[in-house]
Coordinates of C-alpha atoms and ligand atoms in Angstrom, one line a residue:
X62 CA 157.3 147.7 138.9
X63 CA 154.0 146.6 137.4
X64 CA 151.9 150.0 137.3
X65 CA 148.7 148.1 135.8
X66 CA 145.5 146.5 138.2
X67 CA 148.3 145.7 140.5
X68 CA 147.2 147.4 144.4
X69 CA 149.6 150.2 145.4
X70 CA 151.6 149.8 148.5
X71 CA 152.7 153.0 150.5
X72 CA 155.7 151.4 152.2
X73 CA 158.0 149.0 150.5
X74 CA 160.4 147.0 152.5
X75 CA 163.8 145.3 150.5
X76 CA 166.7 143.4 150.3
X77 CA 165.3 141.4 153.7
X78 CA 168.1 138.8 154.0
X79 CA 166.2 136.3 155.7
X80 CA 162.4 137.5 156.1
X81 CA 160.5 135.0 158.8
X82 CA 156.7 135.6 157.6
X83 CA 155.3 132.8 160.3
X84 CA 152.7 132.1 158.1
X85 CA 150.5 129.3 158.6
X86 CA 147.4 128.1 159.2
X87 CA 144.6 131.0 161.5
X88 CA 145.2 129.3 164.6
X89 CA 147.8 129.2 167.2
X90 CA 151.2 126.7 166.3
X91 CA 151.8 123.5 168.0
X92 CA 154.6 120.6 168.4
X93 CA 156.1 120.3 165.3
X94 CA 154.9 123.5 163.6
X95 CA 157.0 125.8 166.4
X96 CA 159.5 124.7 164.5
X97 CA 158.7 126.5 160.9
X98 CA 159.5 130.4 160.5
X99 CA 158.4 130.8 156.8
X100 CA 161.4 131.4 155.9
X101 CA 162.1 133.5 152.6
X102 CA 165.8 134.3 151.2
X103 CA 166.4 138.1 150.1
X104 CA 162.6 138.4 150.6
X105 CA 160.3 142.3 150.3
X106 CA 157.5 143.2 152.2
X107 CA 154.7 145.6 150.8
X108 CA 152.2 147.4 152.5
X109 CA 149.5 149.8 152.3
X110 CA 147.3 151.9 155.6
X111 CA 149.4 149.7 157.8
X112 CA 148.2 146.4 156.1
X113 CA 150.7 144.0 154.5
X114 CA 149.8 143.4 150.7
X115 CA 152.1 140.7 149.9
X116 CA 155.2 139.4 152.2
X117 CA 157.9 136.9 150.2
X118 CA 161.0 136.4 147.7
X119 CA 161.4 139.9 146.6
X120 CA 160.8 139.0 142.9
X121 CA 157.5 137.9 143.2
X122 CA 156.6 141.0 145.8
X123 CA 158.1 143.1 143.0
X124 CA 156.0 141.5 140.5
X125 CA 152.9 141.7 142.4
X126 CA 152.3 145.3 143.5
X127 CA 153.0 148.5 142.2
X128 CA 154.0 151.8 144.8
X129 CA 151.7 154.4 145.3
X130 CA 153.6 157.6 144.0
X131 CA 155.4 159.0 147.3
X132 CA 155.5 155.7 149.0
X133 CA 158.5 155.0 151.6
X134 CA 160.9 152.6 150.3
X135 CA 163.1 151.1 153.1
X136 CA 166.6 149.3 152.4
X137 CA 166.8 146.8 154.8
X138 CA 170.3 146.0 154.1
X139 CA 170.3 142.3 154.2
X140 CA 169.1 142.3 157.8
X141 CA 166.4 139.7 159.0
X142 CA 163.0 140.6 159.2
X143 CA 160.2 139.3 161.9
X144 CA 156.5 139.9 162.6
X145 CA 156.9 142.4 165.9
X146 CA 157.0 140.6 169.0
X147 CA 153.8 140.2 171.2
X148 CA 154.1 140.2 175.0
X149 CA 150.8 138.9 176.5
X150 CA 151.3 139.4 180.3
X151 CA 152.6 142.0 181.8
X152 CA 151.9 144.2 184.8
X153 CA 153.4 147.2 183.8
X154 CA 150.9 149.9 185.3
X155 CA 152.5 150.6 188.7
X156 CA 154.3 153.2 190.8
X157 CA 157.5 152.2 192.9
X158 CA 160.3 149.1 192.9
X159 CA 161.5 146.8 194.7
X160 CA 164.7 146.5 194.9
X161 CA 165.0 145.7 198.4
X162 CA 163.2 143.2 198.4
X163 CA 165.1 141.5 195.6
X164 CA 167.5 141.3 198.0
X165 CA 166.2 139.6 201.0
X166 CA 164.6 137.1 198.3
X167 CA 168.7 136.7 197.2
X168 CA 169.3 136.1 201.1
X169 CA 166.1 133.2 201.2
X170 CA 163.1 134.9 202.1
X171 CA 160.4 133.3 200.3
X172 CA 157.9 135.5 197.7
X173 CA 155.1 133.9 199.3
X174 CA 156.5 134.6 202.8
X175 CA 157.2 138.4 201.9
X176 CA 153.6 138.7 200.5
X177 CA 152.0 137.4 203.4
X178 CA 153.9 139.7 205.6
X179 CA 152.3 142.9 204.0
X180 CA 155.4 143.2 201.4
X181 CA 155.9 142.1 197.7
X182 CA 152.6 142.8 195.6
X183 CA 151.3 144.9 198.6
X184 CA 153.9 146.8 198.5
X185 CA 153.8 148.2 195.3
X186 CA 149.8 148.5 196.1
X187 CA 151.0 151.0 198.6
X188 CA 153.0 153.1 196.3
X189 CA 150.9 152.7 193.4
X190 CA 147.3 153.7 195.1
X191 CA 150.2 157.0 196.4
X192 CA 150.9 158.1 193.0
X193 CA 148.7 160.7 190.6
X194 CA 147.6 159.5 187.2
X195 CA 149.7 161.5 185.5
X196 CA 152.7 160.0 187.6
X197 CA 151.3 156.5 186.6
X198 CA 150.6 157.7 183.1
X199 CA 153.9 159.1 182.4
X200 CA 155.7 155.8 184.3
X201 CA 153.5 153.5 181.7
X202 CA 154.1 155.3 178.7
X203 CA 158.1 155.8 179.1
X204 CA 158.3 151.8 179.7
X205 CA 156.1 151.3 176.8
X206 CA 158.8 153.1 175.0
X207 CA 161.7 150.8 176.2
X208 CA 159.5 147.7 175.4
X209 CA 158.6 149.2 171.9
X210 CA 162.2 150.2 170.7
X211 CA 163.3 146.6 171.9
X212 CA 160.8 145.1 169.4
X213 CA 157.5 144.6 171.2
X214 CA 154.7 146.2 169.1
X215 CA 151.5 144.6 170.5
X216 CA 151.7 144.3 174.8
X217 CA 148.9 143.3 177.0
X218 CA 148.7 145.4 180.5
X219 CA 146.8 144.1 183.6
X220 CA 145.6 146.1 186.2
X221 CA 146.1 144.2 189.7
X222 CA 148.1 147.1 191.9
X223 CA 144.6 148.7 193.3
X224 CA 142.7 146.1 194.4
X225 CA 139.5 148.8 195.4
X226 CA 136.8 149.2 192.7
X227 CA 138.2 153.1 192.5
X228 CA 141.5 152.2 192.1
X229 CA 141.1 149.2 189.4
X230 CA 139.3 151.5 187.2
X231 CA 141.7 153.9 187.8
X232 CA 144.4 151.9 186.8
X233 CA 142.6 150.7 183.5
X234 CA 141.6 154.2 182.5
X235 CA 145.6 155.0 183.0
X236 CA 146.0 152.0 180.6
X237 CA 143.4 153.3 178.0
X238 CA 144.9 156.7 178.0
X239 CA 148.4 155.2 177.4
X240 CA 147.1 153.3 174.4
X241 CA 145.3 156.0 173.0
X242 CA 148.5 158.1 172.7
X243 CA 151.4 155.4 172.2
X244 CA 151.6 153.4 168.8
X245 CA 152.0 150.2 170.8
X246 CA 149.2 148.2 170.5
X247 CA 147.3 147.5 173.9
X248 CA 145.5 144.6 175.1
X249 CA 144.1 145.7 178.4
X250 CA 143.5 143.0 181.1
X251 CA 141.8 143.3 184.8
X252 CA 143.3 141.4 187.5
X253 CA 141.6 143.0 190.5
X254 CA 142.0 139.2 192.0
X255 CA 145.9 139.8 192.0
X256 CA 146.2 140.1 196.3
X257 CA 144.0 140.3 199.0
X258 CA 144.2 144.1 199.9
X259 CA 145.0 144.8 203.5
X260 CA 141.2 146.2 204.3
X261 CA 140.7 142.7 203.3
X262 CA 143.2 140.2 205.3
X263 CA 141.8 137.0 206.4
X264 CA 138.9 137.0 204.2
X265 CA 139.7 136.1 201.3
X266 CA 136.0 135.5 200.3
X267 CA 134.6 138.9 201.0
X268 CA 137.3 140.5 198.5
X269 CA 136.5 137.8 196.5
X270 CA 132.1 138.6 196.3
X271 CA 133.5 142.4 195.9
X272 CA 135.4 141.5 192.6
X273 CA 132.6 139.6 191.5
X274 CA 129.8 141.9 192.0
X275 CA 131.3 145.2 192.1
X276 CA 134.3 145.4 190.1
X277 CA 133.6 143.0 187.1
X278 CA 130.3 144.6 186.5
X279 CA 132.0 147.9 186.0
X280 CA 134.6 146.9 183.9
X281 CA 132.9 144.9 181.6
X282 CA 130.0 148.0 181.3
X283 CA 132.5 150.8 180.7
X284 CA 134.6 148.8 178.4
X285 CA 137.7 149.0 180.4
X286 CA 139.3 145.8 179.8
X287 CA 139.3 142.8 177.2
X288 CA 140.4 140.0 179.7
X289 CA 140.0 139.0 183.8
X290 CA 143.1 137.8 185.1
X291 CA 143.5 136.1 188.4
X292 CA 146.5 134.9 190.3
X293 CA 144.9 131.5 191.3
X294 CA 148.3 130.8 194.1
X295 CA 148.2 129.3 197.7
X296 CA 147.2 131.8 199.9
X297 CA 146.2 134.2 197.3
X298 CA 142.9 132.7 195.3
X299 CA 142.0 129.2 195.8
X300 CA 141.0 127.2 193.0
X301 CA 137.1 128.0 194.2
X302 CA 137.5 131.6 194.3
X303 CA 138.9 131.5 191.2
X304 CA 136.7 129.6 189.6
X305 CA 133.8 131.7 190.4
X306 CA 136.0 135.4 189.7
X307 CA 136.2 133.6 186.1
X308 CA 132.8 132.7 185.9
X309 CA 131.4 135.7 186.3
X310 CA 134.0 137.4 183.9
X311 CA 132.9 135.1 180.9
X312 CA 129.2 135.6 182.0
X313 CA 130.2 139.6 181.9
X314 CA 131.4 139.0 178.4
X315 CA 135.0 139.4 179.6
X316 CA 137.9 136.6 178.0
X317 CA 139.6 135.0 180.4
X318 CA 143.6 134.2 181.9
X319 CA 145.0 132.5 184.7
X320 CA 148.3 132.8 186.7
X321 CA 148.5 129.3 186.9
X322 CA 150.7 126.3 189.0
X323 CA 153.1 129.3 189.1
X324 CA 154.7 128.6 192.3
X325 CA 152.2 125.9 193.8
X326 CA 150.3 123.2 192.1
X327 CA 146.8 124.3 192.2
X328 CA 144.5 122.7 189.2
X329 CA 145.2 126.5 187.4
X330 CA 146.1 124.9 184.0
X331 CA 142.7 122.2 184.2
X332 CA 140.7 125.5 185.4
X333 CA 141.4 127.3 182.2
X334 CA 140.5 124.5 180.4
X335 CA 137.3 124.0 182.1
X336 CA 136.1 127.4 181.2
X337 CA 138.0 127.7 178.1
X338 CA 140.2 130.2 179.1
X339 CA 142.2 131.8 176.2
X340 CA 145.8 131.4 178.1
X341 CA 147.2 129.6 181.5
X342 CA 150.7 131.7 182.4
X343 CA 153.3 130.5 184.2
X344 CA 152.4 126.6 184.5
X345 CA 155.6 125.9 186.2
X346 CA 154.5 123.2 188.5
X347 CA 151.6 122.3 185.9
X348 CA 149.9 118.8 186.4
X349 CA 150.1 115.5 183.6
X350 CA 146.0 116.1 183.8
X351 CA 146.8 120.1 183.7
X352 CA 148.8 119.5 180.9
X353 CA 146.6 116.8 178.8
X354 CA 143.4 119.1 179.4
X355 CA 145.2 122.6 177.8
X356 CA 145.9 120.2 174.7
X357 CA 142.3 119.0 174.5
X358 CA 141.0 122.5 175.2
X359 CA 143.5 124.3 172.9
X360 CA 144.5 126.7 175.5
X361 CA 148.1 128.7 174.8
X362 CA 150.5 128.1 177.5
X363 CA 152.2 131.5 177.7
X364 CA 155.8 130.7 179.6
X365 CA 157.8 133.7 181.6
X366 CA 161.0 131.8 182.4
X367 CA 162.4 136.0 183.6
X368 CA 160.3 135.5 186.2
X369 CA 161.8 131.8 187.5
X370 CA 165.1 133.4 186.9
X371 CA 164.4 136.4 189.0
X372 CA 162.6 133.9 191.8
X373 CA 165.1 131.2 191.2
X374 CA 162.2 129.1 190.7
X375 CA 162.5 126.0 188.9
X376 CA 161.3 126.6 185.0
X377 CA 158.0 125.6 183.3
X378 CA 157.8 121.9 181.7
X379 CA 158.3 123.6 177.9
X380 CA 159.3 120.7 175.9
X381 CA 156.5 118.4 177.9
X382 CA 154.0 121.1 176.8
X383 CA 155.1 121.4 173.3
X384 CA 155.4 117.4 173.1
X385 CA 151.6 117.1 174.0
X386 CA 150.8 119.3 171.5
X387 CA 150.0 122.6 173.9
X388 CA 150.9 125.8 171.9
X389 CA 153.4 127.9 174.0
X390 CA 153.8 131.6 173.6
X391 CA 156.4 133.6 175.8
X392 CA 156.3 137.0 177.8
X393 CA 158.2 139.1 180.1
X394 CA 155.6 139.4 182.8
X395 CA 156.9 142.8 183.5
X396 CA 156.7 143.6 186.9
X397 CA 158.2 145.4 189.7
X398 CA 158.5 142.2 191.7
X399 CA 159.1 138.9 189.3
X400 CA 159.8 140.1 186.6
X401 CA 161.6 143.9 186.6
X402 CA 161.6 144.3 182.7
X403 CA 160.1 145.9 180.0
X404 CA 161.7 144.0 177.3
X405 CA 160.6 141.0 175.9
X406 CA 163.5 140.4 173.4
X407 CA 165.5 140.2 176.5
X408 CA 163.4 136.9 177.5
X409 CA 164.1 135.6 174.0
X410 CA 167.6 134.1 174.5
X411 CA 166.3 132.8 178.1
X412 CA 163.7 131.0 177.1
X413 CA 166.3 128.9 174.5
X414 CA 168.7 128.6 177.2
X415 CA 166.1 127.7 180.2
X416 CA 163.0 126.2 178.6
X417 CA 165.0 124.5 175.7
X418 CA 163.4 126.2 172.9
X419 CA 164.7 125.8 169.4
X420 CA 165.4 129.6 167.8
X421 CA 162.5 129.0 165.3
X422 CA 160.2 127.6 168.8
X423 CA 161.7 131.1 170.2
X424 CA 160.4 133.3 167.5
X425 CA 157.4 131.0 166.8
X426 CA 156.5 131.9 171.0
X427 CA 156.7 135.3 170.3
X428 CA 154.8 136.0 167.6
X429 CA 152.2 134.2 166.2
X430 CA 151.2 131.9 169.6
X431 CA 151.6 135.7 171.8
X432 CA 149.4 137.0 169.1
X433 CA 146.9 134.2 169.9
X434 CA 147.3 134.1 173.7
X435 CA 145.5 137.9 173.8
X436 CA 142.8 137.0 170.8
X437 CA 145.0 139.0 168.3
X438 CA 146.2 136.1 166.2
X439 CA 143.9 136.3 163.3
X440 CA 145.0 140.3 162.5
X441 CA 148.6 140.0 163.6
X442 CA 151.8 137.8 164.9
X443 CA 152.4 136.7 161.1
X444 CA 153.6 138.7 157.9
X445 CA 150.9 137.5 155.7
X446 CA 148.3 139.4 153.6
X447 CA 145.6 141.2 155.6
X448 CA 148.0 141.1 158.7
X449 CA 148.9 144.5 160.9
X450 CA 152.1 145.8 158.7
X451 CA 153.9 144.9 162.5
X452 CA 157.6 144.0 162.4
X453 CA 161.1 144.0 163.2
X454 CA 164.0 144.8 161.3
X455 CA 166.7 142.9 163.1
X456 CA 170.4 144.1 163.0
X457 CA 171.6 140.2 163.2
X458 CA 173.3 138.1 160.6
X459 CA 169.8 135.4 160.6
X460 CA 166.9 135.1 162.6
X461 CA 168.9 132.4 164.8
X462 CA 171.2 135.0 166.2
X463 CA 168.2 136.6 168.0
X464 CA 167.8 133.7 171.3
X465 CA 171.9 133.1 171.0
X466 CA 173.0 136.9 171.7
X467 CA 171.9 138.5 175.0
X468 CA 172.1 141.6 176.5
X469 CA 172.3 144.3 174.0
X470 CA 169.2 145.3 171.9
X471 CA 169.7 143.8 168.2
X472 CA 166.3 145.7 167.3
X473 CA 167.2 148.0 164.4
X474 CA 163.9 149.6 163.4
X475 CA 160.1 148.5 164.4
X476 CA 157.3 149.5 162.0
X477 CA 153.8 149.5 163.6
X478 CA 150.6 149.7 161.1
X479 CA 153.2 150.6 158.9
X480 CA 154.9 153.3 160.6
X481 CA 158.8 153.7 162.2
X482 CA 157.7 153.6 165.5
X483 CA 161.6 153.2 166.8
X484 CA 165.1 153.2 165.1
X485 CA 168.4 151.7 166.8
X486 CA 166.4 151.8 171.0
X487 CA 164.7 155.3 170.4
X488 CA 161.2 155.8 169.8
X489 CA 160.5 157.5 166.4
X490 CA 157.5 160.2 166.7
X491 CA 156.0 162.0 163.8
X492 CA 156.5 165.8 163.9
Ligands
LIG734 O1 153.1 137.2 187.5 N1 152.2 136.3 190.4 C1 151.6 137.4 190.4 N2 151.9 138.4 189.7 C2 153.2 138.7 189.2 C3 154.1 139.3 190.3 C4 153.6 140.6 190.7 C5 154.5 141.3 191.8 O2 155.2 140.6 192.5 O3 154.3 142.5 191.9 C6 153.7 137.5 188.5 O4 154.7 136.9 188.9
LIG735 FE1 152.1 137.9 186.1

């Protein structure tokens, strides 16, 4: 290797049979260009303090930087190599499960039905307000592992299972302890308007004025989340209410998301374009004008088809979206009702089979557009220079055998900042 003015890269990454840098242009993909990977033959990847230095045919990556005496070199045996996978909704800071209630929803009980009864969200309210910190913290940080080792290496984590000022907070200093000691990146997101709590029922609007001047002031002055969530749903938050929880967030300084159309038509999707909301999730019974407005505003559409599987729900409009030139991104929406996963890979070959994603739309979803649908896209979701040194060594022939094979974890190692976080489903942690 060149030893002259070239920069010196601490870890070197070879023989990559099929290395998918995503590059592209600093904003999130749409239509057609879902469809490009960046594909490089027997490509290298060189990095240096968890930055990647040059990503490409191994040649030229050869050519162009020299290695810092000491530097890991990593074989990567002619397997595929992907920016790490970016899951931007998930609700995985709670105590409990549901199980049970799986079942009666099997037997025809409706979510909304179990919700209003006390059950489903409230539910794991119950058992999550019940359980210590360091219960919640060691729950959070052993599914972080699981989604980590299956290839996640940024995640976004909502709060939403307190629904009290105390408890919110609570929840997202759990999530900021969790991130300070896992190498997962954390986007954390507050979603106090996730239910009506019980000391709450029948008005709506009072919970709603508490979120507003009580919670969102706190959270946005003690830095505790990036993002305010709401789960705008008939008989949860109207379009109103939601409208004004958002408001304030933005006027807070807070970036905004929306549970949107997910099991109702409500206006979610032309509310986050309104107030230029970052993403709308779920979108499944989105609007032509819902649609038409995301496009216009430039809003990512981040799809959760686990979660219509699990509520045998009918699937989001992916192909409309991508056709009117929306960006889509996928996640797991890990939670203990919807969604009971920590894995997003395991969504991967779903969303081909139920959304009708192409394998380079799959990875495309996952990546770069997640990386955009949490405000991370211009420092990660691609393999380009500059870029987080974030990615996946799969254990798969080529990058389209990740959406065709389910079920067992074809994640060999993942490398966050430039570090073997996991190897083969077990987390790797430096002595
Ligand atoms: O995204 N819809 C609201 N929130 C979650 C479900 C949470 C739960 O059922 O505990 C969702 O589907
Ligand atoms: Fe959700």
């Amino acid at each position: 290797m060149d030893r002259g003015v070239s920069p010196q890269a601490d870890l070197f990454v070879y023989n990559i049979g099929q290395l998918c840098t995503m590059a592209g242009p600093a904003r999130p993909r749409r239509g057609a260009e879902m469809a490009d990977v960046g594909l490089v033959s027997r490509g290298a990847l060189a990095a240096r303090d968890g930055m990647i230095l040059a990503a490409g045919p191994e040649s030229e990556v050869r050519d162009g930087v020299a290695l810092a005496p000491g530097a890991l070199e990593v074989d990567a045996g002619g397997r595929v190599v992907t920016p790490g996978l970016w899951d931007p909704h998930t609700h995985l800071c709670y105590a409990g499960s549901r199980e049970e209630e799986f079942a009666w929803r099997l037997g025809g009980r409706a979510y909304l039905e179990i919700l209003a009864a006390g059950g489903g969200i409230l539910s794991t309210v119950r058992a999550t307000r019940a359980a210590s910190d360091h219960l919640l913290l060691t729950l959070l940080l052993s599914r972080l592992d699981q989604a980590t080792a299956s290839g996640t290496t940024g995640i976004e984590i909502k709060s939403g299972y307190g629904l009290s000022t105390a408890e919110e907070i609570r929840l997202l200093r759990v999530i900021r302890a969790a991130a300070a000691t896992h190498p997962v990146r954390v986007v954390p997101t507050f979603l106090g308007a996730h239910a009506v709590p019980p000391e709450f029922r029948g008005r709506t609007d009072d919970y709603t004025r508490l979120v507003i001047d009580e919670m969102i002031p706190v959270v946005a002055a003690d830095g505790l989340a990036e993002f305010c969530d709401v789960f705008c749903e008939e008989g949860v938050f109207d379009l109103a209410q939601s409208r004004a929880i958002l408001r304030a967030a933005r006027q807070a300084g807070l970036g905004l998301k929306i549970h949107a159309d997910e099991i109702a038509p409500m206006g979610g999707a032309e509310l986050a374009a309104e107030l230029g909301a970052v993403a709308a999730d779920h979108l499944v019974h989105v609007s032509q004008d819902g649609i038409a407005a995301m496009a216009k505003a430039g809003v990512v559409a981040v799809l959760l088809p686990g979660t219509s599987l699990t509520l045998g729900s009918p699937y989001a409009p992916a192909r409309e979206l991508i056709a009117a030139g929306v960006p889509v991104a996928l996640a797991s929406d890990g939670n203990p009702g919807t969604s009971p996963t920590e894995s997003l890979q395991a969504v991967l070959p779903l969303a081909a089979r139920t959304l009708r994603l192409g394998p380079e739309e799959v990875l495309a979803a996952a990546t770069v557009n997640a990386a955009w649908a949490v405000g991370r896209g211009r420092v990660s979701g691609t393999l380009e220079p500059g870029r987080y040194a974030d990615f996946v060594i799969w254990d798969v022939p080529n990058y389209r055998y990740i959406p065709y094979h389910y079920g067992s974890n074809l994640a060999y190692e993942v490398y966050i900042g430039g570090s073997l976080a996991a190897r083969e489903g077990v987390m790797v942690r430096e002595q």
